Amino acid sequence: MKFRKDINGLRAIAVIAVVLFHFNASWMPGGFAGVDVFFVISGFLMTGIIFRGIEQGNLSILNFYVARANRIIPALALLCFVLLIFGWFYLTPLEYKSLNKHAASSVSFLSNFTYWNEAGYFDAASHEKWLLHTWSLSVEWQFYIIYPLVLVAMRKFMSINTMKIMLVVGTVVGFVYCAFATYRWPNASYYLFPARAWEMMIGGIAYLYPLALQENRKKLVEWTGLALVIASYFLISADNLWPGYLALFPVVGSFLILQAQRDDSFITSNIVSQKLGSWSYSIYLWHWPFVVTIYLFSLPDYYMYLGMVLSVLLGFLSYTYVEKLKFRNNFSSILDYFTSKPVYMAGFIGILGGALFIESNAITDYRFSEDEYLMVKQQFHDPKNLECNKAENKNSLGCIYGSGPVKAIIIGDSHAQTQGFIVGNKASSLAGGSALSLVLSGCPTIKNVYRVYPGIKKEPDYNCGKLVADAIDLAADEYPNIPVIILNRTSFYIHGYNEKKKDKQWSSVPTRFVDKVFTERNNDYENNITGHMVDTICDFSKNNPVYLVRPIPEMMRNVPANLLRLSTLDKNNDTVKIKYEEYNKRQNVAFQMQDRAVKQCGAKILDPTPYLCDSEYCYGDIDGAALYYDDDHLSSYGSEVISPIYDEVFN
């Protein structure tokens, strides 16, 4: 196939969108659709290579694989190697362990499965994953493996024309599946090959069914395609489920641009588009680590511009000195394929990453003293953690902290879980009794609430609502007049994550419902959930005094990890903090809900913020000791710091 400037220019349009979106999503809210454009281009090119080989009778699937490895692996392996060296000196132990795992999965082209499996409540923020962007390379590689095998098998039973028709049918079926699966299993659809295959197959259709167009028609088709692609970059955002039917915009747009075949277009054929298109793969590889660096090290916004410049510069250098390297791509036997240098590169990174992942303590021993590491990390230590958290122990209704009669009941989600042993200590020291803990991770204190898990499992989970309903009855029947302490991460249930989570699609749609299903987080959903929260609190208050803990400030970044990082950079006097104004804005709905419960049913407020905040900021540490064990859960030390708020309960 002769070199086509329009394809190279389309690559530039794709990589520009992805880079702008990742550095600042507000610049191009749908820039992530550039990845879908890359998929269409790959499908077009690979279909051409495979069908020409089939028609000419000289297709070697193994040589096809080697050619793809020669193209993809060297630059990817170099990126992974550089990051592993960088991470040894500048990442925290847990971050480096994660990087090693991700490097190994990237060069083995399984990273899309890795990131899909990591999706969940306690998943690390996407901006802490240095190789997150390699998921798309894994999807493409899986396409390269499966596609030629399927086509060669089809050729044994049908003609070329029938194969073409079947490819069209398969593309339509693939799109229908994608549209369905995106709403049923959004995480899986985003990361996994089955829901993405149709995008590459439609590129194949563009190759197999080229349109014979006059010049004026070519311009119309090209401009229509460009309009669809550009529109997707600005009209779609991360709040939309993706890929789904909306992926038709960039995919069909790319299809039309390929069909126009305009090598003289000033949009795709100008010198800038051609250069960026040639460097696009390497730019794509290098840009994301700069995005992560800016986030992890809390660099000023103007570093975004430096990051983009460096992405292009390294893209040029990688293209010139790595991508252009010539490797052998014809072998006489299967065993010879394992002598391929790119295969050695992938194997080296995979083994290195795997070994460092297994020996994860090496970096801790090398860079941090034990006292320093333990002081800063301040992980949550609760000897009854497994017993008391119903998310991990379905057979237990709860547990008792301390001995003697129950003097307090604490109920809520994982934020309440961190307070069980503190309340138990207070019950023992101030009232000569114990505390009953009824907690469930991710469970808002709402009677009969249920939870859905988009992309993880099909059936709703009613455990949370049942636990709360049982707790109301238990408190009334067995512990009347015993104080009930309620603590939730209410803002999460109303607004979703405030961290830069990988799984923003999951966060953008509601996942907890009571009597009505909502498809978006709007005022109606907010009023519905907070109304049921107030009703539940009032149900408790009929037989028990109720104390509502004001929301714990959310730091938006992992506190122990950032303290370790600041220590690495000799910035021990710096701290992790958020503006008090931001805390109030984020928690305003929770405040209003609690205040309504105070007025309607006499609940009382316990406020931890005087111990965590001043008039300007809320802090993640005190003199280097972490108040949190991640970004929003209090550590054992943090829980001790706010413990005076519970004195009122027992007085």
mmCIF file of N, CA and C in Angstrom, residues 424-514:
data_model
loop_
_atom_site.group_PDB
_atom_site.id
_atom_site.type_symbol
_atom_site.label_atom_id
_atom_site.label_comp_id
_atom_site.label_asym_id
_atom_site.label_seq_id
_atom_site.Cartn_x
_atom_site.Cartn_y
_atom_site.Cartn_z
ATOM 1 N N GLY A 424 -15.255 2.616 70.742
ATOM 2 C CA GLY A 424 -15.174 1.573 71.767
ATOM 3 C C GLY A 424 -14.324 1.992 72.942
ATOM 4 N N ASN A 425 -13.192 2.630 72.654
ATOM 5 C CA ASN A 425 -12.325 3.117 73.735
ATOM 6 C C ASN A 425 -13.034 4.169 74.584
ATOM 7 N N LYS A 426 -13.757 5.068 73.918
ATOM 8 C CA LYS A 426 -14.493 6.100 74.651
ATOM 9 C C LYS A 426 -15.593 5.474 75.518
ATOM 10 N N ALA A 427 -16.287 4.491 74.945
ATOM 11 C CA ALA A 427 -17.354 3.829 75.705
ATOM 12 C C ALA A 427 -16.798 3.164 76.952
ATOM 13 N N SER A 428 -15.595 2.606 76.820
ATOM 14 C CA SER A 428 -14.968 1.930 77.956
ATOM 15 C C SER A 428 -14.495 2.919 79.010
ATOM 16 N N SER A 429 -13.809 3.980 78.565
ATOM 17 C CA SER A 429 -13.194 4.910 79.521
ATOM 18 C C SER A 429 -14.197 5.861 80.152
ATOM 19 N N LEU A 430 -15.250 6.233 79.411
ATOM 20 C CA LEU A 430 -16.186 7.234 79.915
ATOM 21 C C LEU A 430 -17.482 6.643 80.453
ATOM 22 N N ALA A 431 -17.831 5.433 79.982
ATOM 23 C CA ALA A 431 -19.123 4.878 80.397
ATOM 24 C C ALA A 431 -19.017 3.455 80.920
ATOM 25 N N GLY A 432 -17.802 2.906 80.968
ATOM 26 C CA GLY A 432 -17.629 1.561 81.494
ATOM 27 C C GLY A 432 -18.301 0.488 80.672
ATOM 28 N N GLY A 433 -18.374 0.696 79.378
ATOM 29 C CA GLY A 433 -19.040 -0.284 78.520
ATOM 30 C C GLY A 433 -18.338 -0.480 77.201
ATOM 31 N N SER A 434 -19.101 -0.809 76.171
ATOM 32 C CA SER A 434 -18.542 -1.137 74.859
ATOM 33 C C SER A 434 -19.325 -0.425 73.768
ATOM 34 N N ALA A 435 -18.858 -0.598 72.520
ATOM 35 C CA ALA A 435 -19.534 -0.014 71.361
ATOM 36 C C ALA A 435 -19.849 -1.119 70.363
ATOM 37 N N LEU A 436 -21.030 -1.065 69.801
ATOM 38 C CA LEU A 436 -21.444 -1.993 68.755
ATOM 39 C C LEU A 436 -21.227 -1.325 67.405
ATOM 40 N N SER A 437 -20.460 -1.977 66.525
ATOM 41 C CA SER A 437 -20.173 -1.428 65.200
ATOM 42 C C SER A 437 -20.967 -2.182 64.144
ATOM 43 N N LEU A 438 -21.747 -1.444 63.365
ATOM 44 C CA LEU A 438 -22.527 -2.003 62.255
ATOM 45 C C LEU A 438 -22.148 -1.238 60.995
ATOM 46 N N VAL A 439 -21.122 -1.691 60.298
ATOM 47 C CA VAL A 439 -20.602 -0.942 59.158
ATOM 48 C C VAL A 439 -20.551 -1.836 57.926
ATOM 49 N N LEU A 440 -20.640 -1.185 56.782
ATOM 50 C CA LEU A 440 -20.518 -1.873 55.498
ATOM 51 C C LEU A 440 -19.906 -0.902 54.503
ATOM 52 N N SER A 441 -18.775 -1.246 53.940
ATOM 53 C CA SER A 441 -18.099 -0.348 52.996
ATOM 54 C C SER A 441 -19.031 0.021 51.847
ATOM 55 N N GLY A 442 -19.050 1.303 51.535
ATOM 56 C CA GLY A 442 -19.866 1.775 50.420
ATOM 57 C C GLY A 442 -21.354 1.773 50.693
ATOM 58 N N CYS A 443 -21.729 1.740 51.972
ATOM 59 C CA CYS A 443 -23.151 1.634 52.333
ATOM 60 C C CYS A 443 -23.649 2.909 52.996
ATOM 61 N N PRO A 444 -24.417 3.738 52.304
ATOM 62 C CA PRO A 444 -25.011 4.911 52.947
ATOM 63 C C PRO A 444 -26.097 4.466 53.919
ATOM 64 N N THR A 445 -26.254 5.216 54.983
ATOM 65 C CA THR A 445 -27.233 4.835 56.006
ATOM 66 C C THR A 445 -28.630 5.206 55.534
ATOM 67 N N ILE A 446 -29.171 4.333 54.683
ATOM 68 C CA ILE A 446 -30.504 4.522 54.104
ATOM 69 C C ILE A 446 -31.236 3.184 54.144
ATOM 70 N N LYS A 447 -32.364 3.164 54.776
ATOM 71 C CA LYS A 447 -33.154 1.934 54.860
ATOM 72 C C LYS A 447 -33.629 1.503 53.472
ATOM 73 N N ASN A 448 -33.431 0.233 53.155
ATOM 74 C CA ASN A 448 -33.892 -0.382 51.908
ATOM 75 C C ASN A 448 -33.183 0.140 50.657
ATOM 76 N N VAL A 449 -32.033 0.777 50.822
ATOM 77 C CA VAL A 449 -31.261 1.188 49.655
ATOM 78 C C VAL A 449 -30.634 -0.046 49.012
ATOM 79 N N TYR A 450 -30.464 0.000 47.704
ATOM 80 C CA TYR A 450 -29.730 -1.068 47.026
ATOM 81 C C TYR A 450 -28.690 -0.459 46.104
ATOM 82 N N ARG A 451 -27.729 -1.292 45.740
ATOM 83 C CA ARG A 451 -26.559 -0.814 45.007
ATOM 84 C C ARG A 451 -26.392 -1.599 43.716
ATOM 85 N N VAL A 452 -26.031 -0.914 42.635
ATOM 86 C CA VAL A 452 -25.716 -1.583 41.373
ATOM 87 C C VAL A 452 -24.235 -1.411 41.086
ATOM 88 N N TYR A 453 -23.694 -2.338 40.313
ATOM 89 C CA TYR A 453 -22.262 -2.356 40.004
ATOM 90 C C TYR A 453 -22.078 -2.373 38.489
ATOM 91 N N PRO A 454 -22.173 -1.222 37.826
ATOM 92 C CA PRO A 454 -22.022 -1.208 36.369
ATOM 93 C C PRO A 454 -20.682 -1.795 35.946
ATOM 94 N N GLY A 455 -20.744 -2.745 35.028
ATOM 95 C CA GLY A 455 -19.522 -3.317 34.489
ATOM 96 C C GLY A 455 -18.888 -4.374 35.352
ATOM 97 N N ILE A 456 -19.459 -4.656 36.523
ATOM 98 C CA ILE A 456 -18.848 -5.634 37.423
ATOM 99 C C ILE A 456 -19.765 -6.837 37.632
ATOM 100 N N LYS A 457 -21.013 -6.589 38.032
ATOM 101 C CA LYS A 457 -21.950 -7.699 38.140
ATOM 102 C C LYS A 457 -23.350 -7.207 37.789
ATOM 103 N N LYS A 458 -24.188 -8.149 37.366
ATOM 104 C CA LYS A 458 -25.483 -7.792 36.813
ATOM 105 C C LYS A 458 -26.530 -7.505 37.886
ATOM 106 N N GLU A 459 -26.537 -8.327 38.944
ATOM 107 C CA GLU A 459 -27.617 -8.256 39.916
ATOM 108 C C GLU A 459 -27.377 -7.160 40.954
ATOM 109 N N PRO A 460 -28.426 -6.435 41.339
ATOM 110 C CA PRO A 460 -28.294 -5.429 42.406
ATOM 111 C C PRO A 460 -27.929 -6.087 43.732
ATOM 112 N N ASP A 461 -27.329 -5.310 44.603
ATOM 113 C CA ASP A 461 -26.923 -5.782 45.928
ATOM 114 C C ASP A 461 -27.811 -5.099 46.969
ATOM 115 N N TYR A 462 -28.591 -5.897 47.696
ATOM 116 C CA TYR A 462 -29.525 -5.362 48.683
ATOM 117 C C TYR A 462 -28.985 -5.451 50.106
ATOM 118 N N ASN A 463 -27.730 -5.893 50.274
ATOM 119 C CA ASN A 463 -27.172 -6.090 51.615
ATOM 120 C C ASN A 463 -27.171 -4.808 52.441
ATOM 121 N N CYS A 464 -26.848 -3.701 51.789
ATOM 122 C CA CYS A 464 -26.745 -2.433 52.515
ATOM 123 C C CYS A 464 -28.086 -2.036 53.114
ATOM 124 N N GLY A 465 -29.119 -1.996 52.281
ATOM 125 C CA GLY A 465 -30.435 -1.593 52.769
ATOM 126 C C GLY A 465 -30.967 -2.513 53.846
ATOM 127 N N LYS A 466 -30.667 -3.809 53.697
ATOM 128 C CA LYS A 466 -31.104 -4.777 54.709
ATOM 129 C C LYS A 466 -30.363 -4.557 56.026
ATOM 130 N N LEU A 467 -29.055 -4.289 55.933
ATOM 131 C CA LEU A 467 -28.278 -4.033 57.148
ATOM 132 C C LEU A 467 -28.843 -2.841 57.911
ATOM 133 N N VAL A 468 -29.148 -1.763 57.187
ATOM 134 C CA VAL A 468 -29.656 -0.559 57.848
ATOM 135 C C VAL A 468 -31.022 -0.830 58.480
ATOM 136 N N ALA A 469 -31.890 -1.512 57.732
ATOM 137 C CA ALA A 469 -33.212 -1.833 58.283
ATOM 138 C C ALA A 469 -33.090 -2.714 59.524
ATOM 139 N N ASP A 470 -32.205 -3.711 59.456
ATOM 140 C CA ASP A 470 -31.987 -4.582 60.622
ATOM 141 C C ASP A 470 -31.409 -3.795 61.797
ATOM 142 N N ALA A 471 -30.536 -2.832 61.487
ATOM 143 C CA ALA A 471 -29.918 -2.030 62.549
ATOM 144 C C ALA A 471 -30.961 -1.188 63.278
ATOM 145 N N ILE A 472 -31.926 -0.650 62.530
ATOM 146 C CA ILE A 472 -32.996 0.133 63.162
ATOM 147 C C ILE A 472 -33.777 -0.737 64.144
ATOM 148 N N ASP A 473 -34.133 -1.946 63.686
ATOM 149 C CA ASP A 473 -34.887 -2.861 64.554
ATOM 150 C C ASP A 473 -34.049 -3.311 65.746
ATOM 151 N N LEU A 474 -32.768 -3.611 65.492
ATOM 152 C CA LEU A 474 -31.889 -4.069 66.562
ATOM 153 C C LEU A 474 -31.733 -3.001 67.635
ATOM 154 N N ALA A 475 -31.503 -1.766 67.191
ATOM 155 C CA ALA A 475 -31.326 -0.667 68.147
ATOM 156 C C ALA A 475 -32.591 -0.457 68.976
ATOM 157 N N ALA A 476 -33.748 -0.544 68.313
ATOM 158 C CA ALA A 476 -35.009 -0.307 69.018
ATOM 159 C C ALA A 476 -35.350 -1.438 69.982
ATOM 160 N N ASP A 477 -35.118 -2.678 69.555
ATOM 161 C CA ASP A 477 -35.551 -3.835 70.346
ATOM 162 C C ASP A 477 -34.567 -4.207 71.451
ATOM 163 N N GLU A 478 -33.262 -4.173 71.145
ATOM 164 C CA GLU A 478 -32.274 -4.662 72.104
ATOM 165 C C GLU A 478 -31.482 -3.550 72.791
ATOM 166 N N TYR A 479 -31.411 -2.379 72.151
ATOM 167 C CA TYR A 479 -30.602 -1.299 72.731
ATOM 168 C C TYR A 479 -31.376 0.025 72.758
ATOM 169 N N PRO A 480 -32.584 0.044 73.284
ATOM 170 C CA PRO A 480 -33.335 1.310 73.323
ATOM 171 C C PRO A 480 -32.601 2.352 74.167
ATOM 172 N N ASN A 481 -32.666 3.584 73.693
ATOM 173 C CA ASN A 481 -32.056 4.736 74.371
ATOM 174 C C ASN A 481 -30.529 4.744 74.324
ATOM 175 N N ILE A 482 -29.919 3.773 73.639
ATOM 176 C CA ILE A 482 -28.467 3.780 73.461
ATOM 177 C C ILE A 482 -28.129 4.697 72.285
ATOM 178 N N PRO A 483 -27.161 5.598 72.444
ATOM 179 C CA PRO A 483 -26.833 6.534 71.362
ATOM 180 C C PRO A 483 -26.403 5.817 70.077
ATOM 181 N N VAL A 484 -26.876 6.329 68.955
ATOM 182 C CA VAL A 484 -26.490 5.837 67.628
ATOM 183 C C VAL A 484 -25.665 6.922 66.941
ATOM 184 N N ILE A 485 -24.449 6.567 66.530
ATOM 185 C CA ILE A 485 -23.546 7.502 65.842
ATOM 186 C C ILE A 485 -23.510 7.126 64.367
ATOM 187 N N ILE A 486 -23.798 8.074 63.491
ATOM 188 C CA ILE A 486 -23.866 7.804 62.051
ATOM 189 C C ILE A 486 -22.806 8.630 61.330
ATOM 190 N N LEU A 487 -22.004 7.950 60.517
ATOM 191 C CA LEU A 487 -20.963 8.620 59.729
ATOM 192 C C LEU A 487 -20.933 8.012 58.335
ATOM 193 N N ASN A 488 -21.046 8.871 57.322
ATOM 194 C CA ASN A 488 -21.017 8.430 55.928
ATOM 195 C C ASN A 488 -20.185 9.381 55.076
ATOM 196 N N ARG A 489 -19.719 8.872 53.959
ATOM 197 C CA ARG A 489 -19.123 9.735 52.938
ATOM 198 C C ARG A 489 -20.258 10.179 52.012
ATOM 199 N N THR A 490 -21.146 10.990 52.534
ATOM 200 C CA THR A 490 -22.378 11.344 51.835
ATOM 201 C C THR A 490 -22.120 11.995 50.488
ATOM 202 N N SER A 491 -21.128 12.864 50.404
ATOM 203 C CA SER A 491 -20.868 13.574 49.149
ATOM 204 C C SER A 491 -20.541 12.613 48.015
ATOM 205 N N PHE A 492 -19.930 11.477 48.332
ATOM 206 C CA PHE A 492 -19.618 10.489 47.298
ATOM 207 C C PHE A 492 -20.890 9.912 46.688
ATOM 208 N N TYR A 493 -21.876 9.606 47.532
ATOM 209 C CA TYR A 493 -23.109 9.019 47.015
ATOM 210 C C TYR A 493 -23.904 10.032 46.199
ATOM 211 N N ILE A 494 -23.790 11.301 46.551
ATOM 212 C CA ILE A 494 -24.534 12.340 45.841
ATOM 213 C C ILE A 494 -23.807 12.785 44.576
ATOM 214 N N HIS A 495 -22.535 13.100 44.714
ATOM 215 C CA HIS A 495 -21.787 13.718 43.619
ATOM 216 C C HIS A 495 -20.842 12.772 42.890
ATOM 217 N N GLY A 496 -20.502 11.644 43.490
ATOM 218 C CA GLY A 496 -19.495 10.767 42.907
ATOM 219 C C GLY A 496 -18.116 11.115 43.433
ATOM 220 N N TYR A 497 -17.112 10.509 42.814
ATOM 221 C CA TYR A 497 -15.737 10.737 43.249
ATOM 222 C C TYR A 497 -15.329 12.190 43.046
ATOM 223 N N ASN A 498 -14.482 12.686 43.925
ATOM 224 C CA ASN A 498 -13.824 13.962 43.650
ATOM 225 C C ASN A 498 -12.355 13.747 43.333
ATOM 226 N N GLU A 499 -11.865 12.500 43.470
ATOM 227 C CA GLU A 499 -10.517 12.185 43.009
ATOM 228 C C GLU A 499 -10.551 12.010 41.491
ATOM 229 N N LYS A 500 -9.368 12.053 40.874
ATOM 230 C CA LYS A 500 -9.280 11.832 39.432
ATOM 231 C C LYS A 500 -9.262 10.330 39.168
ATOM 232 N N LYS A 501 -10.410 9.709 39.306
ATOM 233 C CA LYS A 501 -10.478 8.262 39.192
ATOM 234 C C LYS A 501 -10.411 7.832 37.729
ATOM 235 N N LYS A 502 -9.784 6.648 37.509
ATOM 236 C CA LYS A 502 -9.799 6.005 36.195
ATOM 237 C C LYS A 502 -11.227 5.739 35.766
ATOM 238 N N ASP A 503 -12.005 5.372 36.741
ATOM 239 C CA ASP A 503 -13.339 4.908 36.444
ATOM 240 C C ASP A 503 -14.347 6.041 36.546
ATOM 241 N N LYS A 504 -14.123 7.111 35.802
ATOM 242 C CA LYS A 504 -15.012 8.255 35.930
ATOM 243 C C LYS A 504 -16.409 7.947 35.381
ATOM 244 N N GLN A 505 -16.489 7.032 34.385
ATOM 245 C CA GLN A 505 -17.800 6.683 33.859
ATOM 246 C C GLN A 505 -18.690 6.119 34.967
ATOM 247 N N TRP A 506 -18.113 5.258 35.805
ATOM 248 C CA TRP A 506 -18.871 4.667 36.897
ATOM 249 C C TRP A 506 -19.289 5.753 37.879
ATOM 250 N N SER A 507 -18.436 6.715 38.098
ATOM 251 C CA SER A 507 -18.724 7.772 39.057
ATOM 252 C C SER A 507 -19.760 8.744 38.524
ATOM 253 N N SER A 508 -19.914 8.826 37.207
ATOM 254 C CA SER A 508 -20.789 9.836 36.624
ATOM 255 C C SER A 508 -22.259 9.450 36.699
ATOM 256 N N VAL A 509 -22.553 8.186 36.949
ATOM 257 C CA VAL A 509 -23.942 7.741 37.037
ATOM 258 C C VAL A 509 -24.233 7.263 38.456
ATOM 259 N N PRO A 510 -25.457 7.456 38.936
ATOM 260 C CA PRO A 510 -25.800 6.995 40.287
ATOM 261 C C PRO A 510 -25.701 5.474 40.392
ATOM 262 N N THR A 511 -25.354 4.992 41.571
ATOM 263 C CA THR A 511 -25.257 3.545 41.792
ATOM 264 C C THR A 511 -26.033 3.091 43.022
ATOM 265 N N ARG A 512 -26.654 4.025 43.753
ATOM 266 C CA ARG A 512 -27.480 3.666 44.910
ATOM 267 C C ARG A 512 -28.893 4.194 44.699
ATOM 268 N N PHE A 513 -29.871 3.313 44.898
ATOM 269 C CA PHE A 513 -31.268 3.678 44.672
ATOM 270 C C PHE A 513 -32.143 3.115 45.791
ATOM 271 N N VAL A 514 -33.329 3.724 45.938
ATOM 272 C CA VAL A 514 -34.277 3.235 46.941
ATOM 273 C C VAL A 514 -35.593 2.865 46.265
#
